[in-house]
Amino acid sequence: MTRFVDVGNMIRWVASQGTENVLAGMIGYLENDFARWETFDKIPRIASHTPFGVIELMPTSDHETYGFKYVNGHPSNPARGFQTVTAFGMLADVHNGYPTFLSEMTVLTALRTAATSAMVARKLARPDARRMALIGAGSQAEFQALAFHAALGITELSVWDTDPAAMEKFAGNVEPLGLHVTIAASAAAAVQDADIITTCTADKTKATILTAELVKPGVHLNAIGGDCPGKTELAAEILTLGDVFVEYEPQTRIEGEIQQMPADFPVTEFWQVLTGARPGRTSPSQVTIFDSVGFAIADFSGLRYVRDAVAGTEFAVDIDLVANPEDPKNLFGLVAAFSPVH
Ligand SMILES: NC(=O)c1ccc[n+]([C@@H]2O[C@H](COP(=O)([O-])OP(=O)(O)OC[C@H]3O[C@@H](n4cnc5c(N)ncnc54)[C@H](O)[C@@H]3O)[C@@H](O)[C@H]2O)c1
């Protein structure tokens, strides 16, 4: 049997634990997996592009467990009543190839993306960082805010979105949780006093939602919205203001903000900062830039975390996903047992 977490159980499980507790626990799993980065199979995700958006498969394996996520990215979806990003994913036992765990990943992707951002910021942002600006107040925004509150103690948020209703929704969701939100009149106003800037907009184009003069010394930039060929958020000049950190360099060269830069533009894979192999922030005035696109190992960590956390609880159910004949060579016998006898 395969354990399965559907949307209802995912939502009930997160609510029962508290979103910030879930994010904090997930950061632990992410750090564990990023620290053993070299043990994983890694390839850039497999993308199918159309004029409407992209559908991607994101596989990885640590040679004990295999995992993959199916995810889409359709920036025009909300205008048609659909979400920009939806996903599901699974884990399998490498020893026999059987799927062991299947889960919704629309909510889980938002959690793992926010947990990854916070894990990285905890290493790269100034330790005295207190204010975060968020540009983009869609599905990811609240999860980002709560992860930065849980991991870095950020309580002061300013937000800018071209859609005023999205900003109101964001403030309405996070203010009751103890965060203080200022709704800004522009991106420039939002980032004015920010120690950390998170960009999480969706547009299937090379957008410029932030320009270089708006990025002050000492800022940590958490850029998660530019994650597809031809889809970026930052003015290219910003990438020359400081040091750029990525998840998996071969994938980020294709999809990240650095697609705007020459192929030899220097970047650091974040796992090397985590293990101490490469420096992260080296001075209070340094600008640090996390050019995030989302990588399969983070989904693997998220799935592993949920699988372990819901084991033996009511939040997962068994599903009959794999045909299991008594004689492993007699698959047809399963069908024959139900066929009318002539
Ligand atoms: N790096 C990762 O791991 C990762 C993971 C998940 C999603 N993403 C990306 O993050 C982005 C946001 O995802 P989402 O699910 O929140 O999307 P969403 O469509 O729910 O929200 C995006 C928001 O951006 C706003 N926006 C668009 N253009 C803007 C602009 N120029 N200035 C200000 N606001 C603008 C929209 O009004 C909308 O409210 C998407 O591009 C998605 O692909 C990245």
Short mmCIF file of C-alpha atoms in Angstrom, two decimals, residues 47 75 98 125 143 167 175 180 194 203 224 280:
data_model
loop_
_atom_site.label_atom_id
_atom_site.label_comp_id
_atom_site.label_asym_id
_atom_site.label_seq_id
_atom_site.Cartn_x
_atom_site.Cartn_y
_atom_site.Cartn_z
CA ALA A 47 10.11 21.43 -18.80
CA PRO A 75 0.99 33.26 -14.75
CA TYR A 98 7.55 0.70 -5.39
CA ALA A 125 20.84 38.07 5.61
CA PHE A 143 4.08 31.44 3.43
CA MET A 167 -2.24 43.27 -0.89
CA GLU A 175 -1.88 40.58 10.58
CA HIS A 180 2.66 44.15 11.03
CA ALA A 194 13.89 46.92 4.00
CA ASP A 203 4.61 37.21 -15.28
CA ILE A 224 11.85 33.55 -6.19
CA GLY A 280 28.23 33.45 2.56
#
